[in-house]
XYZ file of C-alpha atoms in Angstrom:
710
model
C 103.937 22.409 60.480
C 103.988 18.685 59.644
C 107.791 18.766 59.406
C 108.161 20.489 62.808
C 105.814 18.062 64.469
C 107.817 15.136 63.058
C 111.051 16.616 64.423
C 109.565 17.159 67.874
C 108.265 13.615 67.976
C 111.661 12.199 67.064
C 113.318 14.268 69.696
C 110.981 13.010 72.421
C 111.753 9.431 71.413
C 115.515 10.041 71.687
C 115.140 11.658 75.075
C 113.096 8.826 76.465
C 115.428 6.255 74.915
C 118.771 7.692 76.291
C 118.489 11.050 78.029
C 122.063 10.947 79.432
C 123.575 10.673 75.957
C 121.503 13.535 74.621
C 122.316 15.767 77.568
C 126.022 15.781 76.581
C 125.214 17.661 73.386
C 122.536 20.088 74.537
C 122.074 22.316 77.620
C 122.060 20.013 80.627
C 119.668 22.202 82.577
C 116.920 21.554 80.050
C 117.222 17.820 80.250
C 116.896 16.354 83.673
C 115.716 12.852 84.385
C 112.004 12.396 84.171
C 110.366 12.294 87.507
C 113.409 13.936 89.210
C 112.665 16.019 92.275
C 115.598 18.416 91.599
C 114.957 21.800 90.119
C 116.273 22.643 86.704
C 118.630 25.233 88.231
C 120.207 22.656 90.530
C 121.113 20.154 87.849
C 124.842 19.525 87.798
C 126.566 20.170 84.484
C 128.619 17.396 82.942
C 130.287 19.370 80.134
C 133.976 20.127 80.570
C 135.346 23.545 79.404
C 138.897 24.167 78.149
C 140.811 27.465 77.902
C 143.219 28.350 75.214
C 146.675 29.373 76.569
C 147.632 32.798 75.208
C 151.259 33.151 74.180
C 153.316 35.330 76.533
C 150.898 34.974 79.447
C 152.518 33.919 82.706
C 151.041 30.856 84.317
C 152.012 31.860 87.823
C 150.267 35.111 88.594
C 152.117 35.438 91.931
C 155.423 36.129 90.197
C 154.162 39.392 88.675
C 156.163 42.479 89.760
C 154.493 44.805 92.248
C 154.427 48.422 91.123
C 156.490 50.714 93.378
C 154.496 52.823 95.783
C 154.332 56.418 94.609
C 155.097 58.969 97.339
C 152.573 61.754 97.494
C 153.111 64.981 99.313
C 150.747 65.406 102.242
C 148.948 68.726 102.527
C 147.324 69.883 105.739
C 143.940 71.470 104.982
C 141.224 73.064 107.109
C 137.803 74.588 106.695
C 137.579 78.078 105.205
C 141.038 78.152 103.570
C 141.759 80.991 101.198
C 143.420 80.393 97.847
C 146.668 81.967 99.092
C 146.664 79.802 102.250
C 146.096 76.667 100.168
C 148.954 77.590 97.837
C 151.245 78.177 100.837
C 150.285 74.812 102.358
C 151.162 73.111 99.038
C 154.427 75.072 98.674
C 153.109 76.438 95.384
C 152.188 79.848 94.081
C 148.728 81.285 93.471
C 148.868 80.560 89.738
C 149.190 76.837 90.476
C 145.817 76.934 92.246
C 144.324 78.626 89.182
C 145.742 75.895 86.933
C 144.299 73.152 89.123
C 140.821 74.724 88.961
C 140.722 74.813 85.159
C 137.722 73.079 83.531
C 135.706 73.375 86.737
C 132.664 75.448 87.566
C 134.774 77.912 89.589
C 134.877 81.415 88.099
C 138.637 81.963 87.711
C 138.318 85.591 86.683
C 136.741 86.533 90.006
C 139.064 84.302 92.081
C 141.443 86.338 94.261
C 144.105 85.357 96.783
C 141.839 86.099 99.727
C 138.875 84.192 98.248
C 137.629 81.466 100.624
C 137.362 78.113 98.816
C 134.733 75.489 99.411
C 135.772 72.176 100.905
C 135.264 70.223 97.653
C 137.427 72.651 95.658
C 140.185 72.493 98.286
C 140.222 68.712 97.943
C 140.014 68.966 94.147
C 143.079 71.229 93.934
C 145.126 68.926 96.179
C 144.068 65.807 94.267
C 144.754 67.324 90.839
C 148.200 68.358 92.046
C 149.129 64.735 92.719
C 149.054 65.176 96.490
C 147.012 63.838 99.343
C 145.301 65.845 102.035
C 144.786 65.485 105.762
C 142.720 67.595 108.080
C 144.589 69.843 110.485
C 144.365 68.970 114.150
C 143.462 71.507 116.769
C 146.570 71.603 118.949
C 146.751 73.368 122.266
C 150.279 74.212 123.396
C 150.801 73.791 127.093
C 153.002 76.398 128.660
C 155.638 75.064 130.976
C 155.096 76.332 134.523
C 157.603 78.810 135.858
C 160.055 76.885 138.054
C 162.661 79.607 138.390
C 164.263 80.498 141.706
C 163.767 84.076 142.863
C 165.149 86.363 145.513
C 163.405 86.450 148.862
C 161.282 89.453 149.844
C 162.925 92.088 152.056
C 163.777 90.799 155.501
C 162.269 91.900 158.784
C 164.281 94.888 160.089
C 164.543 93.165 163.468
C 166.556 90.332 161.861
C 169.148 92.583 160.216
C 172.683 92.738 161.603
C 175.534 95.140 160.719
C 177.830 93.990 157.924
C 181.194 95.201 156.604
C 181.033 97.586 153.637
C 182.004 96.383 150.162
C 184.332 98.976 148.671
C 185.446 99.005 145.035
C 188.650 100.747 144.035
C 188.304 102.199 140.542
C 190.226 104.561 138.307
C 192.508 104.886 135.307
C 195.238 102.372 134.519
C 198.509 102.867 136.413
C 197.052 105.430 138.825
C 197.972 103.285 141.844
C 194.803 101.338 142.684
C 196.503 98.035 143.405
C 199.362 99.768 145.223
C 196.795 101.400 147.497
C 195.208 98.052 148.272
C 198.676 96.581 148.678
C 199.493 99.146 151.338
C 196.210 98.505 153.129
C 196.806 94.733 153.152
C 200.545 95.007 153.752
C 201.096 92.526 150.897
C 202.835 92.433 147.548
C 200.175 92.149 144.872
C 201.697 94.493 142.308
C 204.904 92.502 141.984
C 202.954 89.404 140.977
C 200.899 91.068 138.225
C 201.912 90.742 134.591
C 202.990 94.044 133.139
C 202.350 95.758 136.470
C 198.632 96.218 135.688
C 195.579 94.516 137.150
C 193.746 92.284 134.686
C 191.234 90.575 137.011
C 188.839 91.550 139.756
C 190.463 90.890 143.108
C 188.304 90.568 146.247
C 189.975 90.902 149.646
C 188.888 91.337 153.261
C 190.986 93.962 155.042
C 190.924 94.504 158.806
C 191.933 98.009 159.789
C 193.991 98.798 162.909
C 190.840 100.163 164.489
C 189.188 96.726 164.154
C 186.735 97.496 161.368
C 186.558 95.093 158.442
C 186.191 96.220 154.834
C 185.812 94.023 151.751
C 187.773 95.612 148.918
C 187.289 94.919 145.203
C 190.196 95.870 142.957
C 189.032 96.376 139.356
C 191.238 96.715 136.257
C 191.799 100.225 134.980
C 192.766 99.242 131.450
C 190.318 100.273 128.725
C 189.745 96.627 127.787
C 188.068 95.779 131.087
C 185.037 98.069 131.032
C 182.593 95.224 131.773
C 184.629 94.213 134.836
C 184.474 97.749 136.201
C 180.719 97.861 135.642
C 180.316 94.528 137.446
C 182.413 95.813 140.362
C 180.299 98.954 140.659
C 177.072 96.916 140.775
C 178.353 94.722 143.614
C 179.620 97.478 145.869
C 178.449 99.895 148.550
C 181.161 102.554 148.202
C 183.474 103.461 145.315
C 186.946 104.855 145.983
C 187.959 106.757 142.858
C 191.750 106.833 142.591
C 193.155 109.730 140.534
C 196.861 110.392 140.104
C 197.782 113.915 141.176
C 200.366 114.210 138.382
C 198.155 112.786 135.628
C 194.686 114.148 136.317
C 191.334 112.877 135.076
C 191.722 110.346 132.232
C 189.391 108.282 130.054
C 188.900 105.367 132.450
C 188.454 107.844 135.326
C 185.430 109.316 133.534
C 184.131 105.832 132.746
C 184.442 104.800 136.409
C 182.466 107.894 137.438
C 179.693 106.888 134.985
C 179.632 103.311 136.319
C 179.326 104.542 139.913
C 176.610 107.030 138.987
C 174.687 104.370 137.053
C 174.868 102.003 140.043
C 173.847 104.861 142.417
C 176.852 104.267 144.675
C 178.502 107.059 146.737
C 182.122 107.957 145.947
C 185.275 108.924 147.832
C 188.061 110.547 145.783
C 191.595 109.384 146.652
C 194.129 111.770 145.081
C 197.180 109.504 144.804
C 200.880 110.155 144.121
C 200.862 113.395 146.097
C 204.518 112.755 147.018
C 205.670 113.507 143.455
C 207.124 116.963 142.703
C 204.780 117.570 139.770
C 201.659 116.616 141.760
C 198.779 119.104 141.670
C 195.781 117.877 143.731
C 193.839 121.112 143.216
C 193.914 120.668 139.439
C 192.486 117.161 139.868
C 189.551 118.453 141.944
C 188.839 121.190 139.425
C 188.866 118.669 136.546
C 186.389 116.507 138.462
C 183.969 119.444 138.569
C 183.493 119.104 134.809
C 182.067 115.611 135.457
C 179.694 116.681 138.272
C 181.951 115.333 141.030
C 181.978 118.186 143.580
C 184.346 117.796 146.512
C 183.539 119.049 150.022
C 185.862 122.063 149.822
C 183.858 123.271 146.797
C 180.544 122.837 148.612
C 179.820 119.285 147.535
C 179.357 116.011 149.427
C 182.276 113.997 147.978
C 185.231 113.494 150.322
C 188.698 114.000 148.775
C 191.714 112.496 150.574
C 195.305 113.272 149.545
C 197.397 110.087 149.820
C 200.567 108.405 148.675
C 199.889 104.695 148.256
C 203.548 103.891 147.611
C 204.795 105.529 150.851
C 201.642 104.837 152.859
C 200.924 108.502 153.603
C 197.471 109.415 154.922
C 195.999 105.918 154.388
C 194.443 105.923 157.858
C 192.455 109.042 156.943
C 191.143 107.261 153.852
C 190.120 104.252 155.930
C 188.383 106.481 158.492
C 186.508 108.309 155.723
C 185.359 104.944 154.343
C 184.191 103.706 157.748
C 182.412 107.008 158.433
C 180.537 106.820 155.109
C 179.620 103.195 155.832
C 178.168 104.220 159.221
C 176.102 106.915 157.531
C 174.748 104.353 155.045
C 173.830 101.980 157.928
C 174.779 98.843 156.031
C 172.935 95.796 157.397
C 172.016 92.356 156.081
C 170.164 89.215 157.153
C 172.614 86.519 158.270
C 170.048 83.705 158.275
C 167.983 82.006 155.612
C 168.860 80.973 152.061
C 172.008 82.489 150.596
C 171.989 85.238 147.996
C 175.181 86.484 146.365
C 176.928 87.637 143.214
C 179.547 85.956 140.998
C 182.485 88.358 140.730
C 184.790 86.111 138.699
C 184.882 82.515 137.454
C 187.691 80.289 136.266
C 188.677 76.648 135.794
C 191.295 75.251 138.159
C 193.199 72.080 137.323
C 192.749 70.540 140.745
C 189.495 72.146 141.880
C 187.532 72.279 138.624
C 185.116 75.189 138.061
C 185.760 77.862 140.711
C 183.927 81.153 141.263
C 184.802 84.196 143.331
C 181.578 85.333 144.957
C 180.388 87.948 147.403
C 177.703 86.875 149.857
C 174.946 89.493 150.032
C 172.431 87.720 152.264
C 172.437 84.623 154.458
C 175.424 82.504 155.471
C 177.141 80.301 152.894
C 178.245 76.893 154.221
C 179.624 73.675 152.835
C 176.895 71.440 151.429
C 174.661 74.298 150.289
C 173.024 73.838 146.874
C 173.438 76.974 144.748
C 172.105 78.097 141.388
C 173.726 80.768 139.214
C 172.505 81.312 135.692
C 172.261 77.945 133.928
C 174.634 76.109 136.268
C 174.321 74.780 139.794
C 176.646 73.580 142.522
C 176.736 71.642 145.737
C 179.389 73.497 147.716
C 182.339 71.219 148.430
C 184.880 73.759 149.662
C 185.077 77.443 150.533
C 188.375 79.362 150.390
C 189.258 82.902 151.436
C 191.521 85.299 149.471
C 194.625 83.655 150.995
C 193.638 80.173 149.822
C 192.697 78.949 153.307
C 189.620 76.777 153.698
C 186.739 78.279 155.648
C 183.588 76.634 156.951
C 181.172 79.476 156.305
C 180.964 82.975 154.882
C 178.576 85.672 156.082
C 177.284 88.811 154.334
C 179.845 91.055 152.573
C 182.417 88.238 152.567
C 184.317 87.328 149.415
C 185.021 83.593 149.022
C 185.997 81.084 146.360
C 183.281 78.468 145.826
C 184.236 74.966 144.632
C 181.676 72.386 143.461
C 180.069 73.845 140.336
C 178.876 71.363 137.721
C 179.491 73.946 134.989
C 181.215 77.294 135.060
C 178.734 80.175 135.584
C 179.290 83.519 133.922
C 180.650 86.442 135.887
C 177.916 88.793 137.063
C 175.315 86.060 137.635
C 173.191 86.116 140.776
C 173.724 83.224 143.214
C 170.624 81.781 144.909
C 170.391 78.882 147.353
C 167.734 76.217 146.730
C 166.392 73.327 148.791
C 167.839 70.299 146.983
C 169.777 69.120 143.958
C 166.522 68.127 142.242
C 165.208 71.659 142.696
C 168.486 73.041 141.302
C 168.134 70.863 138.187
C 164.545 72.068 137.749
C 165.673 75.699 137.903
C 168.502 75.131 135.422
C 166.216 73.226 133.020
C 163.565 75.936 133.188
C 166.120 78.693 132.549
C 167.526 76.780 129.579
C 163.981 76.272 128.262
C 163.179 79.952 128.772
C 166.328 80.997 126.910
C 165.467 78.651 124.038
C 161.984 80.124 123.838
C 163.387 83.641 123.730
C 165.808 82.669 120.967
C 162.973 80.977 119.096
C 160.854 84.103 119.417
C 163.706 86.260 118.097
C 164.169 83.863 115.186
C 160.445 83.958 114.433
C 160.544 87.757 114.383
C 163.481 87.644 111.973
C 161.656 85.098 109.796
C 158.517 87.239 109.723
C 160.561 90.267 108.691
C 162.177 88.303 105.868
C 158.792 86.996 104.755
C 157.439 90.532 104.792
C 160.323 91.755 102.639
C 159.855 88.809 100.283
C 156.123 89.534 100.001
C 156.799 93.189 99.232
C 159.284 92.204 96.539
C 156.771 89.695 95.157
C 154.083 92.364 94.942
C 156.451 94.816 93.261
C 157.256 92.211 90.630
C 153.573 91.629 89.878
C 152.396 95.213 89.908
C 153.318 95.647 86.271
C 151.660 92.347 85.330
C 148.282 92.907 86.995
C 146.557 93.742 83.695
C 147.559 90.358 82.158
C 145.689 87.110 82.439
C 147.137 84.411 84.650
C 148.598 82.543 81.609
C 150.296 85.634 80.230
C 151.528 86.522 83.714
C 153.124 83.092 84.155
C 154.891 83.318 80.790
C 156.215 86.779 81.602
C 157.523 85.667 85.009
C 159.205 82.632 83.473
C 161.021 84.766 80.918
C 162.108 87.231 83.600
C 163.408 84.627 86.072
C 164.722 81.844 83.826
C 168.339 82.912 84.370
C 168.038 83.431 88.139
C 168.709 79.805 89.069
C 170.833 78.914 86.062
C 173.860 77.999 88.181
C 173.790 74.995 90.439
C 174.748 75.313 94.118
C 177.887 73.243 93.459
C 178.954 75.723 90.774
C 178.737 78.814 92.970
C 182.046 80.566 93.371
C 183.533 80.945 96.812
C 184.032 84.436 98.156
C 187.479 85.973 97.797
C 187.008 87.893 101.056
C 190.031 87.637 103.353
C 189.276 86.217 106.786
C 191.068 85.386 110.016
C 189.389 82.740 112.204
C 190.552 82.922 115.831
C 190.070 80.811 118.962
C 190.108 82.696 122.273
C 191.080 81.017 125.553
C 191.374 82.809 128.895
C 192.082 81.980 132.505
C 188.834 83.434 133.866
C 185.439 84.309 132.480
C 186.021 88.045 132.862
C 189.191 87.955 130.775
C 187.434 86.165 127.922
C 184.552 88.630 128.207
C 186.979 91.567 127.998
C 188.700 90.152 124.904
C 185.370 89.472 123.194
C 184.256 93.029 123.950
C 187.424 94.289 122.264
C 186.779 92.099 119.220
C 183.205 93.419 119.035
C 184.684 96.831 118.234
C 186.363 95.449 115.094
C 185.240 97.645 112.193
C 187.611 96.680 109.357
C 185.504 93.872 107.884
C 185.943 95.333 104.389
C 189.694 94.665 104.666
C 189.755 91.298 106.438
C 186.921 89.496 108.176
C 187.612 88.600 111.815
C 185.700 85.512 112.934
C 185.674 84.067 116.466
C 184.988 80.360 115.912
C 185.354 79.323 119.564
C 186.099 80.772 122.990
C 186.467 79.186 126.382
C 188.180 79.069 129.743
C 191.226 76.964 130.560
C 194.529 75.892 129.046
C 194.977 75.143 125.345
C 193.716 71.640 124.539
C 194.028 69.236 121.625
C 190.455 70.053 120.561
C 191.440 73.715 120.220
C 194.336 72.779 117.925
C 192.135 70.487 115.827
C 189.462 73.187 115.520
C 192.072 75.761 114.505
C 193.361 73.351 111.841
C 189.814 72.790 110.561
C 189.120 76.512 110.172
C 192.677 77.513 109.274
C 192.895 79.983 112.150
C 195.063 80.997 115.098
C 194.801 80.381 118.831
C 195.076 83.321 121.239
C 195.507 82.559 124.911
C 195.416 85.026 127.797
C 197.062 83.933 131.056
C 196.808 80.280 130.008
C 199.435 77.652 129.214
C 199.959 74.947 126.621
C 201.683 71.682 127.457
C 204.744 70.540 125.543
C 202.692 67.942 123.678
C 200.142 70.578 122.606
C 202.917 72.904 121.427
C 204.479 70.100 119.370
C 201.080 69.176 117.907
C 200.409 72.801 116.946
C 203.867 73.156 115.393
C 203.383 69.933 113.423
C 200.027 71.145 112.060
C 201.247 74.695 111.465
C 198.823 76.295 113.935
C 200.146 79.531 115.494
C 199.843 79.710 119.289
C 199.719 83.282 120.630
C 200.040 83.157 124.419
C 200.102 86.432 126.352
C 199.838 87.635 129.929
C 199.246 91.326 129.126
C 196.083 92.128 127.243
C 197.307 95.048 125.139
C 200.197 92.901 123.844
C 197.646 90.279 122.759
C 195.660 92.934 120.901
C 198.824 94.303 119.263
C 199.767 90.864 117.943
C 196.219 90.319 116.686
C 196.461 93.607 114.779
C 199.808 92.497 113.312
C 198.321 89.201 112.127
C 195.342 90.987 110.603
C 197.733 93.341 108.794
C 199.782 90.400 107.498
C 196.647 88.996 105.847
C 196.170 92.157 103.798
C 197.737 92.484 100.335
C 200.660 94.936 100.151
C 200.091 98.474 98.956
C 201.839 99.077 95.614
C 203.245 102.565 95.079
C 205.145 104.031 92.138
C 208.548 105.643 92.510
C 209.444 107.583 89.346
C 213.175 107.221 88.631
C 213.504 109.069 85.324
C 211.869 110.733 82.299
C 212.904 110.868 78.657
C 211.508 112.534 75.530
C 211.271 110.841 72.109
C 213.406 112.722 69.567
C 213.275 110.478 66.492
C 211.855 107.187 65.177
C 213.611 104.527 63.146
C 213.319 100.792 62.410
C 215.936 98.131 63.142
C 215.942 94.772 61.377
C 216.230 91.851 63.767
C 216.330 88.673 61.723
C 213.454 88.987 59.259
C 211.437 91.333 61.436
C 211.562 95.095 61.662
C 211.457 96.425 65.205
C 210.448 100.080 65.873
C 213.025 101.911 67.976
C 212.580 105.269 69.697
C 215.563 107.575 69.904
C 215.294 109.376 73.244
C 217.080 111.943 75.358
C 216.905 111.506 79.153
C 215.587 114.714 80.714
C 215.747 113.881 84.454
C 216.777 110.987 86.663
C 217.816 107.783 84.925
C 216.195 105.017 82.898
C 216.653 101.515 84.306
C 215.843 98.556 82.085
C 214.756 96.430 85.074
C 211.863 98.778 85.909
C 208.580 99.417 84.132
C 207.965 102.161 81.560
C 204.970 104.273 80.568
C 204.451 106.103 77.257
C 202.543 109.378 77.662
C 201.195 111.331 74.681
C 199.706 114.620 75.731
C 197.666 113.702 78.809
C 196.902 110.128 77.780
C 198.793 106.961 78.684
C 199.342 105.087 75.418
C 201.372 102.120 76.633
C 202.720 100.626 79.833
C 205.095 97.676 80.085
C 208.710 96.550 80.000
C 211.543 97.190 77.530
C 212.892 94.634 75.117
C 216.177 96.484 74.625
C 217.954 99.618 75.880
C 221.074 100.781 73.992
C 223.499 103.647 74.222
C 225.097 104.012 70.765
C 225.468 100.328 69.817
C 226.007 98.909 73.305
C 223.313 97.226 75.445
C 223.200 99.069 78.763
C 221.320 98.614 82.026
C 220.826 102.301 82.867
C 220.953 105.628 81.045
C 221.412 108.820 83.048
C 220.136 112.374 82.556
C 221.562 114.254 79.555
C 222.428 111.053 77.643
C 220.789 109.781 74.462
C 219.610 106.205 73.982
C 217.517 103.945 71.843
C 214.837 101.722 73.295
C 212.337 99.204 72.004
C 209.258 97.881 73.809
C 208.279 94.269 74.288
C 204.994 95.014 72.433
C 204.160 96.727 69.163
C 204.126 100.379 70.200
C 203.643 103.368 67.928
C 206.287 105.844 69.124
C 206.019 109.421 67.949
C 208.317 112.375 68.293
C 207.441 114.464 71.335
C 206.165 111.558 73.394
C 207.299 111.307 77.010
C 208.617 108.031 78.411
C 208.483 107.664 82.196
C 210.519 105.037 84.044
C 209.064 104.006 87.416
C 209.686 101.413 90.081
C 206.817 99.557 91.778
C 207.413 99.545 95.515
C 205.363 97.273 97.764
C 204.637 98.517 101.279
C 202.898 96.412 103.944
C 199.270 97.364 104.530
C 198.128 98.063 108.088
C 194.631 97.307 109.348
C 192.454 100.341 109.969
C 191.003 98.827 113.166
C 191.678 100.928 116.257
C 190.515 99.258 119.504
C 190.973 102.542 121.355
C 194.153 101.905 123.331
């Protein structure tokens, strides 16, 4: 104790003598100046600290590299998600959810796909999978209001006025439909038609000597133009069915009857070509009975007129019968108000642009009217009649050409007049939107069907693994599917299927429609695939040639032209241009091109047979070659052809000969009854009694099995 007291006393003396010096060696907070008003905690330190610089440490911390930001997949979650829904949102399978919930308090053995997970376990699975989550938003889809243009309600009977009847002339090809119309119009339409057959719908206004006006529609009778005939029947009031008295009821005659019956349009039968010696009108009427067309003389209500369109016989009686039937029908229409009509045909004219042939059904069409047809609209710039003369207006049952369309509407579309161009754009936009929604709905249905099939396949795969644990199940699935995706997409082999890409161009919409309908009947896909890569209206353009070069296809044009520059461009690029004005010639050339794509059929033509009599070896250099001594039984053996060795009923060898000798001379052929020696180009074991057949392989061109029906 005495020593400690001495030390404490000495320390006090030192502090009182020089406190500043002593504070440099001990804690400064303990030694403040005596009598200071500052607290011990507020005393300022005087000791300086130094840090040792570690080797390799960078002095400037700002120059350190920033770690790259790791992208995490974002998963949309919601309350009450099942395990299967969570796996689908993560693009994983159900076993992945089980893996993520390992070492948690969740009972994995009782966890099923339809088990609802708690919110914390949903977040846990997403986090453990290296992803981030976001809550799903409640979205309400607003339906676009219907802005379509519609037909007006039926008009007041007091506002209706009489209108000319619309008469469609229908029948089989080459039965005289256009000649009949030609005689009624006193014109020459037939002479201007390619191949002497009608290939478009023609609309004409004919004024009879009695003063009545009739709008005639001339439809094609060829089998390829079924859709045109159907469109003509839907736009008409009366159908004149032309049947040749020397030919009778044919395929397109029956089809025309079905179109008229489907459209609920009355018919008049015109028995044509009655001036021919072999004409038999009674046989025609009896044949029509088989198709429920009963003429008046058999107790029916269908008028039958015997005519000769070429000589003009009895045409007035046909016109009177048409007018009488029109009076019975009491055809009337409203001549005021917005226009309603029907597109009969559409085409692209070089000077006029998109042009449609239309029949006005209601109202009066004038220049400046704003029309909507399908997904295109027009402000009428010009109206032309069937003779190409400009007209100011067109009333009901009048056929006119309308110029001013922004885009070409399809034939068969309904024409409606709207208030303004803005309203027309609204209608077109809504129709495009509605079509997109319908396509989207169809695609969704297809997707759901594929998902359903995939789910069924998935369940079938796991039915046999249901008794295994999830680990064993994953191992088994890995072993079963490890070779499924062994090949990369870049290593997949291209298909060896033959194909013919084609580009179709036509003068009018109906022609293109008819050609596409023919191509829809193509049923020889197993031989060569026919692919329509593009179709349109108008002359052949540079884009068509470039597209054909891209796909390696051909261009088929119907009633269109190609400029000299386009022809030279196509010839330079090796693109075939097939331009036709008669549709069946176009189809025939398409069939020829399809047949040329097919490999030739190889057939065997047996030229001779020989039997092996003896065997011996011949030394050629240092090698012994087996030689068969033969006697030709029938025909002749030709060294250029192929040979087959037959033993019993089995073919032992097939190939070519290395040598063919008669005695010691090399010969080309050996005829029946002669003996020869022959050696094969392979090691063949000849035996006595074998039969050697000489045959020639003949290649014959293969023909496509597609039959368009005409």
